PDB file of C-alpha atoms in Angstrom:
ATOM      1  CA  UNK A 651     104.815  82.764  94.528  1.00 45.00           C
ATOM      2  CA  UNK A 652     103.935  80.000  96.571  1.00 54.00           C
ATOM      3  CA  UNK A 653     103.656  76.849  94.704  1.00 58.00           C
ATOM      4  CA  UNK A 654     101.652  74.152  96.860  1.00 61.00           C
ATOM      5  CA  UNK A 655      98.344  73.789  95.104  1.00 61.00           C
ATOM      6  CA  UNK A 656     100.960  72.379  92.284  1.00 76.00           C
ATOM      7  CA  UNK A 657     102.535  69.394  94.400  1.00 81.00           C
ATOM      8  CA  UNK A 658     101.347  66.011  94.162  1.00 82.00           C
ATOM      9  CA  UNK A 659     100.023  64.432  96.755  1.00 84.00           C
ATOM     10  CA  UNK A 660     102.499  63.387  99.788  1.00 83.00           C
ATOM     11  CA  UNK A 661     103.577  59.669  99.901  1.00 83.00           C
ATOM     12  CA  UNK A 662     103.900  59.913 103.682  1.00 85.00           C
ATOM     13  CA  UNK A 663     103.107  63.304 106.331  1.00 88.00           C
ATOM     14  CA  UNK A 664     105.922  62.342 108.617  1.00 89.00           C
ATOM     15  CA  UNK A 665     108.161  65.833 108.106  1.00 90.00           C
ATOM     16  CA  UNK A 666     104.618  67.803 108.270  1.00 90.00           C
ATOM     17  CA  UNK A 667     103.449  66.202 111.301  1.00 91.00           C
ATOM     18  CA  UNK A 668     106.822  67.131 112.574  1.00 89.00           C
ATOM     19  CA  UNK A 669     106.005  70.780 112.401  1.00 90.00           C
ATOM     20  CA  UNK A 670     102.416  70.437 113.346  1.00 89.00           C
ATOM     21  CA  UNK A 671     100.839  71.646 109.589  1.00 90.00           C
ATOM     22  CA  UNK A 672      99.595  70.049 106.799  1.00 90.00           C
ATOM     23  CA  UNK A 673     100.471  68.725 103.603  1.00 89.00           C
ATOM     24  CA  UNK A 674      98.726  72.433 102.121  1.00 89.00           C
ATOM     25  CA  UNK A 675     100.663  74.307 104.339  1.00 88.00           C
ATOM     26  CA  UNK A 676     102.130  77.732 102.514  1.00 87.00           C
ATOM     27  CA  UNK A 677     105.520  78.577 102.612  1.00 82.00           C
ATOM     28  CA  UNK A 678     104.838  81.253 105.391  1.00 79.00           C
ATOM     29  CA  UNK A 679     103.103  78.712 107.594  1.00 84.00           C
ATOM     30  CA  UNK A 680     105.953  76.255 107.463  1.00 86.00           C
ATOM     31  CA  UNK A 681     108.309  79.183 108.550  1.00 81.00           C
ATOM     32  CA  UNK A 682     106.148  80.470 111.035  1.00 80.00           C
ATOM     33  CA  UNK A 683     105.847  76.622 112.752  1.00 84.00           C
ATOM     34  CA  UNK A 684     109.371  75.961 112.509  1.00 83.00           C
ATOM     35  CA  UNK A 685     110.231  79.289 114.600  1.00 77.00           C
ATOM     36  CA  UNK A 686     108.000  78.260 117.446  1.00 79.00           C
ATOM     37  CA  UNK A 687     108.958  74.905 117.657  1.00 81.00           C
ATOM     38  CA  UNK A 688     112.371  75.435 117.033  1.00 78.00           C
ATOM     39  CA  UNK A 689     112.373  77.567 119.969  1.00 73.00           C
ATOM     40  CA  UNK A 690     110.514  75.814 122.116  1.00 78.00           C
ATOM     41  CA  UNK A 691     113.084  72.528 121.551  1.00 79.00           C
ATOM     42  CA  UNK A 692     116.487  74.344 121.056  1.00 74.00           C
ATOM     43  CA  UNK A 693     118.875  72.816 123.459  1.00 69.00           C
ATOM     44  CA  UNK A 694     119.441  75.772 125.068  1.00 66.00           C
ATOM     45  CA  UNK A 695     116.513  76.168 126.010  1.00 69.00           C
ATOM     46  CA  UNK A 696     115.504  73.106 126.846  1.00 74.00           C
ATOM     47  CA  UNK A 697     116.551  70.805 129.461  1.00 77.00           C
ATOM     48  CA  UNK A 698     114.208  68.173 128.854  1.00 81.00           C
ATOM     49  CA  UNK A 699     116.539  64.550 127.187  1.00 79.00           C
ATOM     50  CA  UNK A 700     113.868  64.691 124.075  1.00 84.00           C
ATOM     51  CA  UNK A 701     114.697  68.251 122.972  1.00 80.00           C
ATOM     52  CA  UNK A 702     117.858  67.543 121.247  1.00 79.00           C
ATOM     53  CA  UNK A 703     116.388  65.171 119.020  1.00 83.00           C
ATOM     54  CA  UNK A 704     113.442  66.958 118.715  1.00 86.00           C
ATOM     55  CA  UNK A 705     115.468  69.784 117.190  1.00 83.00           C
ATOM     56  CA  UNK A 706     116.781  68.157 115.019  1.00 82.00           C
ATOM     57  CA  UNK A 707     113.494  66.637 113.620  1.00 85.00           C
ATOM     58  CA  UNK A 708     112.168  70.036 113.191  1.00 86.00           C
ATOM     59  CA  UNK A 709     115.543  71.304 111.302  1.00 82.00           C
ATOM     60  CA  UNK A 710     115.831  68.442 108.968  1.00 83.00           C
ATOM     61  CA  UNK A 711     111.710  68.910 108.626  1.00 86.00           C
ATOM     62  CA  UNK A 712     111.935  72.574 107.557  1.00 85.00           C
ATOM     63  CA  UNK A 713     114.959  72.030 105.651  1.00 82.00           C
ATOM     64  CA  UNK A 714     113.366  69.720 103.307  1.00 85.00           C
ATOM     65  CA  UNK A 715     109.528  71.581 103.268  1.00 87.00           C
ATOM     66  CA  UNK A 716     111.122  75.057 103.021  1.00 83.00           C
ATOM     67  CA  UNK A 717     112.777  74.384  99.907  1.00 82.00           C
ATOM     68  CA  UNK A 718     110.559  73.457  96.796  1.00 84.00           C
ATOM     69  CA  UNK A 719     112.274  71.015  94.769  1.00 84.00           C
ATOM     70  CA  UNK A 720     113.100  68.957  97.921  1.00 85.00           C
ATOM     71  CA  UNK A 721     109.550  69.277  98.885  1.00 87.00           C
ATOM     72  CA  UNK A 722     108.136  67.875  95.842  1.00 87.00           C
ATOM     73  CA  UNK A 723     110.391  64.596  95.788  1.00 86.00           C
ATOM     74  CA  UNK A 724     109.418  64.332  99.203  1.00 87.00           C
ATOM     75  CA  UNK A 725     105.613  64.669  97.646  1.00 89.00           C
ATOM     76  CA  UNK A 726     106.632  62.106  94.832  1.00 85.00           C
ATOM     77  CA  UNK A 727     109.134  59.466  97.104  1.00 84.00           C
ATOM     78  CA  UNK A 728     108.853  59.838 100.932  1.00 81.00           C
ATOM     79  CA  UNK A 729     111.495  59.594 103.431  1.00 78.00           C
ATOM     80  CA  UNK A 730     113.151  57.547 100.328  1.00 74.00           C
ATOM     81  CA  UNK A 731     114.055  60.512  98.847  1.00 70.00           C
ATOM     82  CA  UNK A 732     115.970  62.084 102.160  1.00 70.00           C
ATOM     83  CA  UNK A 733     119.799  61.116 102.770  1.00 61.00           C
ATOM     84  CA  UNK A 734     121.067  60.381 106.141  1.00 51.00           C
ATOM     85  CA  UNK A 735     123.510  63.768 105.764  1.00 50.00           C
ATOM     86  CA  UNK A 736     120.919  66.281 105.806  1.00 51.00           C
ATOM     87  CA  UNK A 737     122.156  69.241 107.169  1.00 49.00           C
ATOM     88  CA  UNK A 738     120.302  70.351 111.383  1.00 50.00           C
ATOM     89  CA  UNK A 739     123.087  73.563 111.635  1.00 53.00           C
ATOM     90  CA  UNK A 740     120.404  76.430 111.959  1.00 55.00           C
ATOM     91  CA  UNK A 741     122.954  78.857 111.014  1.00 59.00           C
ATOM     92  CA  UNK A 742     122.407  77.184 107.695  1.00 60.00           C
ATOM     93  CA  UNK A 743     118.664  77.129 107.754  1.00 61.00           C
ATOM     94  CA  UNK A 744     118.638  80.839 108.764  1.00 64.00           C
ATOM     95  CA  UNK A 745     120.441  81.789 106.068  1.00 68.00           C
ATOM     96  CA  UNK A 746     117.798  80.259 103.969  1.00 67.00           C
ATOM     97  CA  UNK A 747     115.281  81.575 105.814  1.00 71.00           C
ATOM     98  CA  UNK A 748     116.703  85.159 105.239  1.00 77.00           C
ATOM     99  CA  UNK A 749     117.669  85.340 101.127  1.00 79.00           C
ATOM    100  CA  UNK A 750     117.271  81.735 100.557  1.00 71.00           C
ATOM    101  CA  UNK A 751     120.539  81.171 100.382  1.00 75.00           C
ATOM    102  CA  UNK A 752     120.640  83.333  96.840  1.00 83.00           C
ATOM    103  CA  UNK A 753     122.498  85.820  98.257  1.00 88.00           C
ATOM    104  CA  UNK A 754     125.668  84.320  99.799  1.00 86.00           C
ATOM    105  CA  UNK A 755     127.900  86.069  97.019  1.00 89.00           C
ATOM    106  CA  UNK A 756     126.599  89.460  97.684  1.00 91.00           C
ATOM    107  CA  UNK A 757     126.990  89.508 101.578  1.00 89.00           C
ATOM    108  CA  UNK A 758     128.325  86.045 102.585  1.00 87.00           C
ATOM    109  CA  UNK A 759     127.446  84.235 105.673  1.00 80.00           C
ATOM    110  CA  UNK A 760     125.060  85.456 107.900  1.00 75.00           C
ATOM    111  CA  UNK A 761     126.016  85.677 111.454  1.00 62.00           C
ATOM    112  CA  UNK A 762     123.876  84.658 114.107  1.00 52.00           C
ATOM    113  CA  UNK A 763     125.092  85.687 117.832  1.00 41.00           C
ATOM    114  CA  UNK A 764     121.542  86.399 118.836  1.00 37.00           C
ATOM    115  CA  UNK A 765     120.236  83.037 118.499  1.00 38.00           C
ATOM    116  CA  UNK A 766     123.462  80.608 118.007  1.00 40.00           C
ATOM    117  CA  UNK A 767     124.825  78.824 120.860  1.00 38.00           C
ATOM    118  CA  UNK A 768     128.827  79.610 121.872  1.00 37.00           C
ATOM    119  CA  UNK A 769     131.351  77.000 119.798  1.00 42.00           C
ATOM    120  CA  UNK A 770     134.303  75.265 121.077  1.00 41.00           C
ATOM    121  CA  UNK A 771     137.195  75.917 118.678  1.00 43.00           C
ATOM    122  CA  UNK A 772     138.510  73.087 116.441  1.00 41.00           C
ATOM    123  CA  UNK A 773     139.797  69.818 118.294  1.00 41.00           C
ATOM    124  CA  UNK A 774     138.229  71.101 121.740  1.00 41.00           C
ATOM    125  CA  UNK A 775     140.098  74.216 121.914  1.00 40.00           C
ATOM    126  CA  UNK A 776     138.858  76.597 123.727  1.00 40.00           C
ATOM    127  CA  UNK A 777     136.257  79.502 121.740  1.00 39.00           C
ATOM    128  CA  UNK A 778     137.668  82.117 119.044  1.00 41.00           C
ATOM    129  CA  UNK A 779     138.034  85.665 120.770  1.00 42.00           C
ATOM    130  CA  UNK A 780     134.899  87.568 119.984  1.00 43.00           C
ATOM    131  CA  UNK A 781     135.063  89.829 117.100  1.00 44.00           C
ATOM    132  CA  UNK A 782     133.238  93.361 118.026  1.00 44.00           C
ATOM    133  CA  UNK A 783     130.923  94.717 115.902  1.00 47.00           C
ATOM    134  CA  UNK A 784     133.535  96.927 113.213  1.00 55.00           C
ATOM    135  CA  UNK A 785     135.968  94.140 113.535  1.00 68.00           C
ATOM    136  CA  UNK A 786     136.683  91.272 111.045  1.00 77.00           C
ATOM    137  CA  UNK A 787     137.725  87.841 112.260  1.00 81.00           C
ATOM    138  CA  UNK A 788     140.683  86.189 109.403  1.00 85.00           C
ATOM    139  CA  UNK A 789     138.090  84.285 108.235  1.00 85.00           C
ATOM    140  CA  UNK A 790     135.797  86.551 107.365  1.00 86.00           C
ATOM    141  CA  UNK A 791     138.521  89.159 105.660  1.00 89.00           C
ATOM    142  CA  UNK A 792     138.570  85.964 103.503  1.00 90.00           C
ATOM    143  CA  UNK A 793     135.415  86.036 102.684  1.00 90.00           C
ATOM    144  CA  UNK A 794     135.274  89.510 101.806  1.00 92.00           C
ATOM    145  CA  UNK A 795     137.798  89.113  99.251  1.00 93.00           C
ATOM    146  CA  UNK A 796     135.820  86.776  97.621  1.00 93.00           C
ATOM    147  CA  UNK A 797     132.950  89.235  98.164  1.00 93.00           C
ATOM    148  CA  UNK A 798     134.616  91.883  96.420  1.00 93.00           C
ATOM    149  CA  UNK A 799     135.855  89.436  93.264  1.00 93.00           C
ATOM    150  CA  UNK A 800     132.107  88.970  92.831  1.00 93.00           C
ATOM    151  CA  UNK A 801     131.347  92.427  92.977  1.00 93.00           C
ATOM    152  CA  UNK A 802     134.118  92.880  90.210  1.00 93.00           C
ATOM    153  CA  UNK A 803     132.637  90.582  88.098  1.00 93.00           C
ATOM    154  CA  UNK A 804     129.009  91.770  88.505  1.00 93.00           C
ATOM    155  CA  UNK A 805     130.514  94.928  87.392  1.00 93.00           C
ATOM    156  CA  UNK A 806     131.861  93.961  83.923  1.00 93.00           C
ATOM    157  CA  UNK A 807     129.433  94.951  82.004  1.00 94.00           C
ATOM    158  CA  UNK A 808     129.187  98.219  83.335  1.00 94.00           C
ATOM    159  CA  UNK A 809     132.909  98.694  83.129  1.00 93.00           C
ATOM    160  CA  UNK A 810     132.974  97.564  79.493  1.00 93.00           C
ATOM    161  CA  UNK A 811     130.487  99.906  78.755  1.00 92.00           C
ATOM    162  CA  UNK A 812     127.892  97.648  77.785  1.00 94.00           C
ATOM    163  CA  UNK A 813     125.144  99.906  79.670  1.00 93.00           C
ATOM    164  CA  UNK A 814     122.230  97.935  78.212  1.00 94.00           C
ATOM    165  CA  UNK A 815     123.356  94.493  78.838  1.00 95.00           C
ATOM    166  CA  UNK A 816     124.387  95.509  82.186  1.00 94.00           C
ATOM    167  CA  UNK A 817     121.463  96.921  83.320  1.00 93.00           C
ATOM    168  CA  UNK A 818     119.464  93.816  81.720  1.00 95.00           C
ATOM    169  CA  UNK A 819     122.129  91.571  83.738  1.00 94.00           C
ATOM    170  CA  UNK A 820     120.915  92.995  87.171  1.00 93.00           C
ATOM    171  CA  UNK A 821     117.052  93.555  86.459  1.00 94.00           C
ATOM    172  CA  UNK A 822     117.114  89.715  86.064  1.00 94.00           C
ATOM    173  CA  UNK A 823     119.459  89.204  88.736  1.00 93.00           C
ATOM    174  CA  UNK A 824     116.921  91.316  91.082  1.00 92.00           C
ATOM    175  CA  UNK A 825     113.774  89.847  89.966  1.00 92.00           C
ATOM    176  CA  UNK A 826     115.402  86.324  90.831  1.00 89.00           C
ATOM    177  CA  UNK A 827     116.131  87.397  94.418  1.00 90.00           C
ATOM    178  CA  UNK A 828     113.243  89.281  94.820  1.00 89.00           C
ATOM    179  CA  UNK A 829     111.093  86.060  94.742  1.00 84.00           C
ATOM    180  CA  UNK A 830     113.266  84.854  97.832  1.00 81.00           C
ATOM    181  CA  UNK A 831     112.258  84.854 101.174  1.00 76.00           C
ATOM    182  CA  UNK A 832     112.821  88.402 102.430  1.00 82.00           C
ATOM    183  CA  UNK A 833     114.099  89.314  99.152  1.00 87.00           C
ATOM    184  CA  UNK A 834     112.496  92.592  98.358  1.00 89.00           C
ATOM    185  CA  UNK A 835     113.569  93.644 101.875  1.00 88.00           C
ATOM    186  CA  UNK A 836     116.756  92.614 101.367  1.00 90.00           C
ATOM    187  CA  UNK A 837     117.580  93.979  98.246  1.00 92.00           C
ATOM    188  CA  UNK A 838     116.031  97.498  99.172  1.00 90.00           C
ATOM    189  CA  UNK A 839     118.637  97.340 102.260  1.00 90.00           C
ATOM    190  CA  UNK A 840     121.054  96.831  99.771  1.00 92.00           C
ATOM    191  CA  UNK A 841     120.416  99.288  97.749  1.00 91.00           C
ATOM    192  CA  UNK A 842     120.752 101.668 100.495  1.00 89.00           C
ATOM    193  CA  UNK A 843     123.982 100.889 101.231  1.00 90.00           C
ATOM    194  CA  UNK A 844     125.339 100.710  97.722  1.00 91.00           C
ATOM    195  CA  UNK A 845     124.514 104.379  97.257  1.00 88.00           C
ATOM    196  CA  UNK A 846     125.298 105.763 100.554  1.00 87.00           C
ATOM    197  CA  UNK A 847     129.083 104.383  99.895  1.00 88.00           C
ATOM    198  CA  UNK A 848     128.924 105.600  96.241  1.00 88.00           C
ATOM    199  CA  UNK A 849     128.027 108.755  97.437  1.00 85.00           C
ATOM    200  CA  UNK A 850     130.981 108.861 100.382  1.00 83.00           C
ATOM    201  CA  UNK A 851     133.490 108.156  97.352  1.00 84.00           C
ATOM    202  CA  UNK A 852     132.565 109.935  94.396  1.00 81.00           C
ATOM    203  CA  UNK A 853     131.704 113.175  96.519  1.00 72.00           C
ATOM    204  CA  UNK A 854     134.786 112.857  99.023  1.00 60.00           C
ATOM    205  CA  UNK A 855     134.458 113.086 102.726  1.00 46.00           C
ATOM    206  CA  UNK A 856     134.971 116.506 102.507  1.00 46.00           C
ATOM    207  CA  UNK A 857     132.078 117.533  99.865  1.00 47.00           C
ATOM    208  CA  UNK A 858     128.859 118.170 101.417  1.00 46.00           C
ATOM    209  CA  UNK A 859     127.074 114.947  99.832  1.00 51.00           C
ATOM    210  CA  UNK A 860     129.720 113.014 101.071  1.00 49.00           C
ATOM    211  CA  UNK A 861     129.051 114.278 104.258  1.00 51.00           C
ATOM    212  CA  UNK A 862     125.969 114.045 104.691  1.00 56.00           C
ATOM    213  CA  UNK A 863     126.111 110.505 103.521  1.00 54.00           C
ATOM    214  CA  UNK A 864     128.533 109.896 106.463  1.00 56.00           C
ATOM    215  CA  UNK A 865     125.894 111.557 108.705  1.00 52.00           C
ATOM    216  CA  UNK A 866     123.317 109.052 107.498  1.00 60.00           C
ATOM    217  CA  UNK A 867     125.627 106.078 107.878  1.00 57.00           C
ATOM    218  CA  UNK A 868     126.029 107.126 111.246  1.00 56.00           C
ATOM    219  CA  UNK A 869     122.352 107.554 112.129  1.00 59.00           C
ATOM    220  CA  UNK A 870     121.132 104.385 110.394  1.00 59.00           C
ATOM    221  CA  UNK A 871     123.915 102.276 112.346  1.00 61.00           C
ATOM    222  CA  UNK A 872     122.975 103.852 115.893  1.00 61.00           C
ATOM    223  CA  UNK A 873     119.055 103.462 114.531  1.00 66.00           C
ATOM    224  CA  UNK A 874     119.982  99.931 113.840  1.00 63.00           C
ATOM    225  CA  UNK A 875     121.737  98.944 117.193  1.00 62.00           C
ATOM    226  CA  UNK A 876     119.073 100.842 119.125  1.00 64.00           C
ATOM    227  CA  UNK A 877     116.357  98.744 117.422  1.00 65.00           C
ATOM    228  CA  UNK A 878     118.376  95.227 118.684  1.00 60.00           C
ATOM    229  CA  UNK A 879     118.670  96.387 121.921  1.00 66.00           C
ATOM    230  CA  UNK A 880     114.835  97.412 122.261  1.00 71.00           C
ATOM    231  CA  UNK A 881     113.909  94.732 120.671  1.00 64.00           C
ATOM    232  CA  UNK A 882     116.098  92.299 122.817  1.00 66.00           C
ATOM    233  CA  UNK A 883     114.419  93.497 125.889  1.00 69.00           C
ATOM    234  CA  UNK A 884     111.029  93.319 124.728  1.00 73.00           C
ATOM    235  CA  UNK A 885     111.475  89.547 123.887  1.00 70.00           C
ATOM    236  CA  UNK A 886     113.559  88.852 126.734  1.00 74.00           C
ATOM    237  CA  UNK A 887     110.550  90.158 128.669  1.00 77.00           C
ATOM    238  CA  UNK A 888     107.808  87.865 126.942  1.00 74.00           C
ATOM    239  CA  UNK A 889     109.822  85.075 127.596  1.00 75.00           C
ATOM    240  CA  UNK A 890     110.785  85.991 131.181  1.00 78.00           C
ATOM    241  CA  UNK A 891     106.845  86.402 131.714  1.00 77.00           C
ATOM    242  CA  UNK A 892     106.324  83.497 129.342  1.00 73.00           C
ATOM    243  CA  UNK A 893     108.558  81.082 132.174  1.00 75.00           C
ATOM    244  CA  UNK A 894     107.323  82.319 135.362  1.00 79.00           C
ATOM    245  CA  UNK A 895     103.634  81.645 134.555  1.00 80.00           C
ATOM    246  CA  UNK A 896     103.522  78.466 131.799  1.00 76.00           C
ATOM    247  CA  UNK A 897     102.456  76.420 134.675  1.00 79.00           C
ATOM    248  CA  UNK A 898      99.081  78.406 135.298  1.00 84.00           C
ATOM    249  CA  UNK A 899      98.400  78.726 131.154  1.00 79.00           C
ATOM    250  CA  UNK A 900      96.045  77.040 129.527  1.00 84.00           C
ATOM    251  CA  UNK A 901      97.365  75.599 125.779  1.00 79.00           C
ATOM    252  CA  UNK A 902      95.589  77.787 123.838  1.00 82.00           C
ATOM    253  CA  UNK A 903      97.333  80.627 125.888  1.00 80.00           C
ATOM    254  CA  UNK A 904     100.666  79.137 125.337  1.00 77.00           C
ATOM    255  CA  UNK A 905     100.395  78.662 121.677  1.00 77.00           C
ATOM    256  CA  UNK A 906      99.447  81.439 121.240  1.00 80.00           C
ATOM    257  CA  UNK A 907     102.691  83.482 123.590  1.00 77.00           C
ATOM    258  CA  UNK A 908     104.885  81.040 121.474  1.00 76.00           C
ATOM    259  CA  UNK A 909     103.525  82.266 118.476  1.00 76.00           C
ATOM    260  CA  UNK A 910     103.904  86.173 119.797  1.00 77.00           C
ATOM    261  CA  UNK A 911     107.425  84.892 120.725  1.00 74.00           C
ATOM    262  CA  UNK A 912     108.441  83.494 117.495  1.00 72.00           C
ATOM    263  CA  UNK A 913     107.416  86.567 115.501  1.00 72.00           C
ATOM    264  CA  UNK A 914     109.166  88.911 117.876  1.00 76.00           C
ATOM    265  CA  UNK A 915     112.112  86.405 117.805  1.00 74.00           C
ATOM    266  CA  UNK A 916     112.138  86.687 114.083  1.00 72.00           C
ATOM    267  CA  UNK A 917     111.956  90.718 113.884  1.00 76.00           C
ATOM    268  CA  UNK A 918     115.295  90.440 116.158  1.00 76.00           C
ATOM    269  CA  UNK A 919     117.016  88.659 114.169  1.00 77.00           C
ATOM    270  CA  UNK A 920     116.472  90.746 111.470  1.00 79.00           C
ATOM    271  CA  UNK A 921     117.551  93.717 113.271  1.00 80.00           C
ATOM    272  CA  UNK A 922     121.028  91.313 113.541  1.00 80.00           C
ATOM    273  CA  UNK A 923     121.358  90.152 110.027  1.00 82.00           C
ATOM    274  CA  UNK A 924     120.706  93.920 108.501  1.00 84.00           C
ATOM    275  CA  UNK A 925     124.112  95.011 111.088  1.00 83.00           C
ATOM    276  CA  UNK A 926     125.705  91.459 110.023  1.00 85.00           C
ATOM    277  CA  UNK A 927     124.793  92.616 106.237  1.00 88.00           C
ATOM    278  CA  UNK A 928     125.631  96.365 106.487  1.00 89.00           C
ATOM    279  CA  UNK A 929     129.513  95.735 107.917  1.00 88.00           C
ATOM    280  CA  UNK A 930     130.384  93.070 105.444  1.00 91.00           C
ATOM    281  CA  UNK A 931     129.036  94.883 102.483  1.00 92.00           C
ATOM    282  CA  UNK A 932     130.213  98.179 103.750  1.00 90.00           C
ATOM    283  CA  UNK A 933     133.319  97.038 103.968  1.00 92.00           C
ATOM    284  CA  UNK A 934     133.335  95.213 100.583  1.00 93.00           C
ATOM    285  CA  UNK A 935     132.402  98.507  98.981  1.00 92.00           C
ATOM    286  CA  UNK A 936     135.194 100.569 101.044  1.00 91.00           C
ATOM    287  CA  UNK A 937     137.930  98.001  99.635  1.00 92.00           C
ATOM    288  CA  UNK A 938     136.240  97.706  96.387  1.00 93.00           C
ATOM    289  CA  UNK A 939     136.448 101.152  95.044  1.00 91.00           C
ATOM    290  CA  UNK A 940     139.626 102.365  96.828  1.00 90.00           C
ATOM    291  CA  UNK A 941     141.408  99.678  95.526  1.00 90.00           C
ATOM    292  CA  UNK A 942     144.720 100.829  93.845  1.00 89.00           C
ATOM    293  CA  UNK A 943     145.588  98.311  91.947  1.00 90.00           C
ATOM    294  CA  UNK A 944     143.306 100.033  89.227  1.00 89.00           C
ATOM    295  CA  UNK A 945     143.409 103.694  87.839  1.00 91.00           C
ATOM    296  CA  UNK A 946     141.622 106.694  89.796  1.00 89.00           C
ATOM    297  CA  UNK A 947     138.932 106.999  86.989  1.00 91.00           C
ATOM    298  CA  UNK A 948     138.312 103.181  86.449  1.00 90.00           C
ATOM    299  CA  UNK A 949     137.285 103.465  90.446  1.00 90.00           C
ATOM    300  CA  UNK A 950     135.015 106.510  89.961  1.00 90.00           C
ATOM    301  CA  UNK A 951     133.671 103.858  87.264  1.00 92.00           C
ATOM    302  CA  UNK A 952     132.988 101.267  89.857  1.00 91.00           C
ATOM    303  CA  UNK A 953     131.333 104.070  92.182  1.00 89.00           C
ATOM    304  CA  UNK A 954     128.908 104.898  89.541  1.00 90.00           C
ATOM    305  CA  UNK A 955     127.970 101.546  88.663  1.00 80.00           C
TER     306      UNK A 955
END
């Protein structure tokens, strides 16, 4: 629920005039501006000797008015109540765009090739060998052993047979996340997953639910990479038609092709973070329950819950 009628009134408008909203602005607003501007300054994008510090204006803007209880000191104190370390990585403000950050023990760190510049390796080596989409990179194998610890603990409950508490445990946890942004989307995409994989391994590959659970895993990942490439070309063609003719638009015209391209910007990368999400947890899930350090019908256990 979005909380602004509640805020005091701001000491200074700096971060809003930033973004180009006002001090009322709703949650969904202050997204929605952020995207635009955030594309029309990205570095990448633009040449112009402004647009790097622009960018960063705009991150360290939405970073503090997209998340509440910085907002409100901001209300109470000013630029007083900002530190000199905020953080301008928009890998990090994505992530809290997408889950609010809430969800990092669930799926880990989003990834975000669709929007995220190429990075030099550490001490100016040269870039990391791309990881294809199936493939794990050593750093993200470690992650998903600290995915699957989390899992495990999630789980107690369940696999102490405390059915009520457990189920108590994760109505909470849900209704939490659910309040985040993209939350209920995100948790229903979860839920997908988590019993498509408990259906592979309690039925067996060879059983006809498991089967057709590997059918649908199939379908929804081609579904899934045929909506990123679709959707690729359809905003690589509003911008293409966005460049050639900016000269000859008026700015009512522009704003509102930057808006068109910040909402179809936004739907891609969804389409990215659901295949980001569904390998990682996938794979969680596939280590999880086949793990043999435990007993065969302590991981039909795990399935189930």
């Amino acid at each position: 629920m979005d909380k602004t009628e509640e805020l005091p009134p701001p000491k200074d408008t700096e971060l809003y005039d930033v973004l180009g909203i006002t001090p009322t602005a709703t949650v969904a607003q202050i997204k929605k501006s952020y995207l635009i501007l955030a594309r029309k300054y990205h570095p990448d994008k633009n040449p112009e000797p402004e647009a790097e510090a622009m960018f960063k204006n705009i991150s360290q803007a939405y970073e503090v008015l997209s998340d509440p209880e910085k907002r409100e000191n901001y209300h109470k104190f000013g630029k007083e109540s900002l530190n000199s370390d905020y953080c301008t990585d928009s890998r990090v403000l994505f992530q809290m765009m997408f889950g609010g950050g809430q969800f990092g023990d669930i799926f880990g760190e989003l990834l975000f090739a669709a929007t995220e510049p190429p990075k030099e390796g550490e001490d100016g080596e040269e870039p990391a060998e791309d990881i294809l989409p199936g493939e794990f990179s050593p750093k993200k194998l470690e992650e998903i052993e600290k995915l699957k610890e989390a899992l495990g603990k999630r789980l107690e409950l369940w696999m102490l047979g405390n059915v009520s508490e457990f189920e108590k445990q994760i109505q909470e946890e849900t209704d939490k996340l659910s309040k985040e942004s993209f939350g209920p989307e995100l948790l229903r995409y979860l839920g997908f997953i988590y019993h498509n994989e408990s259906v592979k391994f309690t039925r067996g590959f060879l059983g006809v639910p498991g089967l057709i659970a590997n059918v649908k895993q199939v379908a929804h990942t081609l579904k899934e990479l045929f909506s990123i490439v679709d959707q690729g070309l359809s905003v690589e063609s509003l911008e293409s038609d966005y460049m050639a003719n900016r000269d000859t638009l008026t700015e009512d015209e522009r704003t509102m092709i930057e808006t068109a391209l910040a909402q179809e910007s936004m739907v891609l990368m969804w389409y990215f973070i659901r295949l980001n999400i569904d390998s990682t947890v996938r794979k969680v899930c596939h280590d999880f329950l086949r793990d043999k350090k435990i007993d065969k019908s302590s991981r039909k256990r795990r399935a189930r819950g």
